[in-house]
Amino acid sequence: MALGVLSTSAAPSQPVLRRLLRYLRPFRRTLAIALGLLLLATLTDVAQPFVIKTFINRDLIPRHFAFADLWLLGVGYLGLIIASAGLNVGQLFLFQQVALAIVRQLREDVFQHVLDLSMPVLDRTPVGVLVSRITNDTEAILQMFMTVLSTVVQNVTVLLGILAAMLWLDRRLGLEFILVLPIVGAIIAVYRRVSGPVFHQAREYLARLNALLNESLAGMALIQAMGQEGRMRDSFHAINEAYRRARLKNTRINALLLRPLMEVIYTLAIIWLLASFGVRGPGAINIGILYAFLTYLGRVFEPINGLMQRLNFFQQAMVSAERVFELMDEPDTRPQAIDGDGQITAGHIELEHIWFRYGEGPFILKDISMNIPPGATAAIVGPTGSGKSSLMNLLMRFYLPTEGVIRIDGQPLERFSDRELRSKMTWVLQDPFIFVGDILFNIRLGDDIGEAEAVQAARLVQADSFIRALPEGYHTPLGERGATLSAGQRQLLSFARAMARQPVILILDEATAHVDSETESAIQQALRTMRKGRTTVMIAHRLSTVVDADIIYVLHQGAIVEQGTHESLMARQGRYYAMFQSQDSGLPD
């Protein structure tokens, strides 16, 4: 099932619950201690009505009030209350500690899996859907674990303890009450069947809401520039209203199914208990046991009500867990190395008869062959849609060719590990991504690169001067996407990031596309520095930036139609010549 597709299955599958329970294994010792505290807390809770029963039967009814006995009962009763409170605090803390640790690990597992997903999967999955899986859905699972590991386990233990106490006090009445429990079980089963699809819909609408929010915030400038505020508001309202209706439907189910039926059962149980004692006659009634039974009857419905109410959390968590595991089950289809022992040393790139298409669509690249010697600069030009970016995706091994072979230093691309490729081949995007953090962090980007190396890389690409002019220099914090920097400064920063890695092969994706002419001059100087001594493949829209390339490949409709140096292509007066002339005259190419 594709991510983000609405699912309305009624009940969570057992494998989902089993997969969640696997996360409990590393915490078995802590869980054992918490369960021990919980059992002791339950014993202290269940023992309290016994103390009152003893007082009624031994002291109150005979009117035999011995101060020592009363003091002992009072101290014992107070001790049970204090012990119960302390034990419950302890078990609750341990259970919630385990729940938080489990969801922390689950989030890290999901995020790691997203990092490992192939580009085709990431390209077709909305960012908001991924964000919702990692944040909202795991948060629902956290609430479930906190509830199940503390409240639900406690409720079940208290319920069993109360039933045992009832059987101890009066076996016949205890057995009669146990016969009521299947009715409660039937209510739970009906509730799950009715509310399951509603929870699925609510979680799906919430994911869609997140996806729309992420998309809108990222493209707010375009939305305002194109006057699309009304359309986006309507879309948001439609999804938000659908989410409201789904949650309201769930509220109605709770209001009409859970509370009324539980209140009826509780009332009938009270009537049954009084009637049972009434049938025995006045002489057979034990007031202490009657009090204890009435107390237990009030308490037994507290855990039952708690379990019923916690079904909300359980249903939400199971729906969320299905969605999280759906993402985690998305196979890692990234192209992998065959043996991974290849090493890039010179940077000689060869493409032999490359054909490529996305899925079952039309071919984007058709019979592409290139030979880029070590240290040479190759430019790839052509109109929009000619296949330039697809070719870069193949070089970076984000995708594999449908047909043909790509070689580096004589070895197929599949022979190189991801680590070798990413360390020896660096891609500079036309719209460089700047992370939240300081300048130095964005140059080093977590790699084992010293501060001196980062500063030297910035100097080489002419970025050092503008960085030092910032309020805190290399330690100046940057906001999301580097919004406080100009387009040219962001590009120079991305150049410094590339140079700090000292790549053998440099991939430049329209590096001057979004900068003015004055800034372009500085960037061109930086590019010349970067290209020295390394193989460079550059996509360019501005043909003035490729005139000194060693070889230029002209793409049109996915095929190479011309190749050569700038001078030879201009002399041919073909497609490249026409494109260059149109740009030089200011006309669209």
mmCIF file of C-alpha atoms in Angstrom, residues 7-153:
data_model
loop_
_atom_site.group_PDB
_atom_site.id
_atom_site.type_symbol
_atom_site.label_atom_id
_atom_site.label_comp_id
_atom_site.label_asym_id
_atom_site.label_seq_id
_atom_site.Cartn_x
_atom_site.Cartn_y
_atom_site.Cartn_z
ATOM 1 C CA SER A 7 -6.944 2.720 5.266
ATOM 2 C CA THR A 8 -10.106 1.785 7.153
ATOM 3 C CA SER A 9 -9.396 -1.693 8.449
ATOM 4 C CA ALA A 10 -11.442 -2.232 11.565
ATOM 5 C CA ALA A 11 -8.993 -3.846 13.959
ATOM 6 C CA PRO A 12 -5.242 -3.792 14.414
ATOM 7 C CA SER A 13 -3.477 -6.961 13.316
ATOM 8 C CA GLN A 14 -1.741 -9.126 15.872
ATOM 9 C CA PRO A 15 1.661 -8.826 14.126
ATOM 10 C CA VAL A 16 1.571 -5.054 14.773
ATOM 11 C CA LEU A 17 1.090 -5.592 18.509
ATOM 12 C CA ARG A 18 3.786 -8.283 18.565
ATOM 13 C CA ARG A 19 6.221 -5.928 16.851
ATOM 14 C CA LEU A 20 5.508 -3.240 19.430
ATOM 15 C CA LEU A 21 5.985 -5.684 22.303
ATOM 16 C CA ARG A 22 9.452 -6.578 20.983
ATOM 17 C CA TYR A 23 10.566 -3.136 22.099
ATOM 18 C CA LEU A 24 9.870 -4.217 25.698
ATOM 19 C CA ARG A 25 12.620 -6.877 25.707
ATOM 20 C CA PRO A 26 15.561 -4.650 26.698
ATOM 21 C CA PHE A 27 13.599 -3.418 29.727
ATOM 22 C CA ARG A 28 12.563 -6.750 31.244
ATOM 23 C CA ARG A 29 14.430 -6.094 34.509
ATOM 24 C CA THR A 30 12.860 -2.664 34.998
ATOM 25 C CA LEU A 31 9.434 -4.050 34.084
ATOM 26 C CA ALA A 32 9.844 -6.868 36.610
ATOM 27 C CA ILE A 33 10.606 -4.354 39.388
ATOM 28 C CA ALA A 34 7.667 -2.175 38.326
ATOM 29 C CA LEU A 35 5.330 -5.183 38.280
ATOM 30 C CA GLY A 36 6.533 -6.162 41.745
ATOM 31 C CA LEU A 37 5.748 -2.688 43.061
ATOM 32 C CA LEU A 38 2.390 -2.816 41.312
ATOM 33 C CA LEU A 39 1.459 -6.134 42.927
ATOM 34 C CA LEU A 40 2.382 -4.800 46.354
ATOM 35 C CA ALA A 41 0.353 -1.637 45.692
ATOM 36 C CA THR A 42 -2.620 -3.785 44.664
ATOM 37 C CA LEU A 43 -2.372 -5.830 47.847
ATOM 38 C CA THR A 44 -2.405 -2.667 49.954
ATOM 39 C CA ASP A 45 -5.434 -1.365 48.032
ATOM 40 C CA VAL A 46 -7.376 -4.616 48.329
ATOM 41 C CA ALA A 47 -6.526 -4.975 52.030
ATOM 42 C CA GLN A 48 -8.102 -1.652 53.034
ATOM 43 C CA PRO A 49 -11.770 -2.808 53.001
ATOM 44 C CA PHE A 50 -10.715 -5.868 55.060
ATOM 45 C CA VAL A 51 -9.576 -3.503 57.825
ATOM 46 C CA ILE A 52 -12.957 -1.738 57.835
ATOM 47 C CA LYS A 53 -14.795 -5.099 57.713
ATOM 48 C CA THR A 54 -12.840 -6.228 60.767
ATOM 49 C CA PHE A 55 -13.711 -2.997 62.603
ATOM 50 C CA ILE A 56 -17.434 -3.366 61.785
ATOM 51 C CA ASN A 57 -17.748 -7.028 62.752
ATOM 52 C CA ARG A 58 -15.395 -7.023 65.744
ATOM 53 C CA ASP A 59 -15.935 -3.603 67.284
ATOM 54 C CA LEU A 60 -18.839 -1.604 65.806
ATOM 55 C CA ILE A 61 -21.691 -4.162 65.831
ATOM 56 C CA PRO A 62 -20.864 -5.652 69.272
ATOM 57 C CA ARG A 63 -20.176 -2.111 70.504
ATOM 58 C CA HIS A 64 -16.895 -3.341 71.900
ATOM 59 C CA PHE A 65 -14.480 -0.435 71.591
ATOM 60 C CA ALA A 66 -11.017 -1.231 72.883
ATOM 61 C CA PHE A 67 -8.728 1.782 72.446
ATOM 62 C CA ALA A 68 -5.665 -0.322 71.689
ATOM 63 C CA ASP A 69 -7.498 -2.296 69.011
ATOM 64 C CA LEU A 70 -8.954 0.838 67.430
ATOM 65 C CA TRP A 71 -5.563 2.561 67.452
ATOM 66 C CA LEU A 72 -3.940 -0.471 65.841
ATOM 67 C CA LEU A 73 -6.631 -0.644 63.117
ATOM 68 C CA GLY A 74 -6.331 3.086 62.442
ATOM 69 C CA VAL A 75 -2.557 2.980 62.176
ATOM 70 C CA GLY A 76 -2.781 -0.102 59.959
ATOM 71 C CA TYR A 77 -5.348 1.510 57.689
ATOM 72 C CA LEU A 78 -3.291 4.725 57.414
ATOM 73 C CA GLY A 79 -0.169 2.651 56.755
ATOM 74 C CA LEU A 80 -1.898 0.826 53.913
ATOM 75 C CA ILE A 81 -2.950 4.151 52.327
ATOM 76 C CA ILE A 82 0.580 5.604 52.572
ATOM 77 C CA ALA A 83 2.181 2.394 51.302
ATOM 78 C CA SER A 84 -0.268 2.247 48.398
ATOM 79 C CA ALA A 85 0.513 5.845 47.420
ATOM 80 C CA GLY A 86 4.280 5.314 47.586
ATOM 81 C CA LEU A 87 4.227 2.030 45.690
ATOM 82 C CA ASN A 88 1.976 3.492 42.988
ATOM 83 C CA VAL A 89 4.293 6.467 42.514
ATOM 84 C CA GLY A 90 7.242 4.087 42.153
ATOM 85 C CA GLN A 91 5.613 1.749 39.647
ATOM 86 C CA LEU A 92 4.172 4.656 37.654
ATOM 87 C CA PHE A 93 7.625 6.289 37.361
ATOM 88 C CA LEU A 94 9.274 3.040 36.225
ATOM 89 C CA PHE A 95 6.560 2.215 33.693
ATOM 90 C CA GLN A 96 6.668 5.702 32.187
ATOM 91 C CA GLN A 97 10.463 5.597 32.093
ATOM 92 C CA VAL A 98 10.220 2.408 30.021
ATOM 93 C CA ALA A 99 7.515 3.904 27.771
ATOM 94 C CA LEU A 100 9.631 6.979 27.001
ATOM 95 C CA ALA A 101 12.695 4.839 26.266
ATOM 96 C CA ILE A 102 10.690 2.574 23.939
ATOM 97 C CA VAL A 103 9.271 5.436 21.884
ATOM 98 C CA ARG A 104 12.666 7.165 21.758
ATOM 99 C CA GLN A 105 14.099 3.985 20.214
ATOM 100 C CA LEU A 106 11.123 3.597 17.884
ATOM 101 C CA ARG A 107 11.501 7.175 16.622
ATOM 102 C CA GLU A 108 15.203 6.652 16.036
ATOM 103 C CA ASP A 109 14.491 3.418 14.145
ATOM 104 C CA VAL A 110 11.897 5.129 11.956
ATOM 105 C CA PHE A 111 14.138 8.114 11.257
ATOM 106 C CA GLN A 112 17.081 5.855 10.423
ATOM 107 C CA HIS A 113 14.866 3.936 8.016
ATOM 108 C CA VAL A 114 13.771 7.188 6.353
ATOM 109 C CA LEU A 115 17.446 8.140 5.954
ATOM 110 C CA ASP A 116 18.007 4.810 4.217
ATOM 111 C CA LEU A 117 15.028 5.037 1.853
ATOM 112 C CA SER A 118 15.659 5.345 -1.849
ATOM 113 C CA MET A 119 15.043 8.573 -3.710
ATOM 114 C CA PRO A 120 12.087 7.107 -5.694
ATOM 115 C CA VAL A 121 10.240 6.433 -2.424
ATOM 116 C CA LEU A 122 11.099 9.856 -0.981
ATOM 117 C CA ASP A 123 10.147 11.590 -4.239
ATOM 118 C CA ARG A 124 6.636 10.114 -4.213
ATOM 119 C CA THR A 125 5.962 10.522 -0.464
ATOM 120 C CA PRO A 126 4.801 13.934 0.817
ATOM 121 C CA VAL A 127 7.089 15.405 3.468
ATOM 122 C CA GLY A 128 4.117 15.982 5.770
ATOM 123 C CA VAL A 129 3.287 12.268 5.711
ATOM 124 C CA LEU A 130 6.814 11.372 6.833
ATOM 125 C CA VAL A 131 6.748 14.067 9.528
ATOM 126 C CA SER A 132 3.392 12.794 10.788
ATOM 127 C CA ARG A 133 4.682 9.220 11.000
ATOM 128 C CA ILE A 134 7.778 10.193 12.984
ATOM 129 C CA THR A 135 6.092 12.701 15.330
ATOM 130 C CA ASN A 136 2.293 12.373 15.652
ATOM 131 C CA ASP A 137 2.042 8.616 15.214
ATOM 132 C CA THR A 138 4.906 7.815 17.563
ATOM 133 C CA GLU A 139 3.419 10.246 20.087
ATOM 134 C CA ALA A 140 0.161 8.242 19.978
ATOM 135 C CA ILE A 141 2.194 5.076 20.577
ATOM 136 C CA LEU A 142 3.905 6.805 23.520
ATOM 137 C CA GLN A 143 0.531 7.612 25.072
ATOM 138 C CA MET A 144 -0.525 4.005 24.626
ATOM 139 C CA PHE A 145 2.620 2.636 26.242
ATOM 140 C CA MET A 146 2.320 5.091 29.124
ATOM 141 C CA THR A 147 -1.302 4.062 29.559
ATOM 142 C CA VAL A 148 -0.837 0.321 29.066
ATOM 143 C CA LEU A 149 2.344 0.001 31.102
ATOM 144 C CA SER A 150 0.936 1.920 34.049
ATOM 145 C CA THR A 151 -2.814 2.434 34.148
ATOM 146 C CA VAL A 152 -3.990 -0.622 32.216
ATOM 147 C CA VAL A 153 -1.640 -3.069 33.947
#
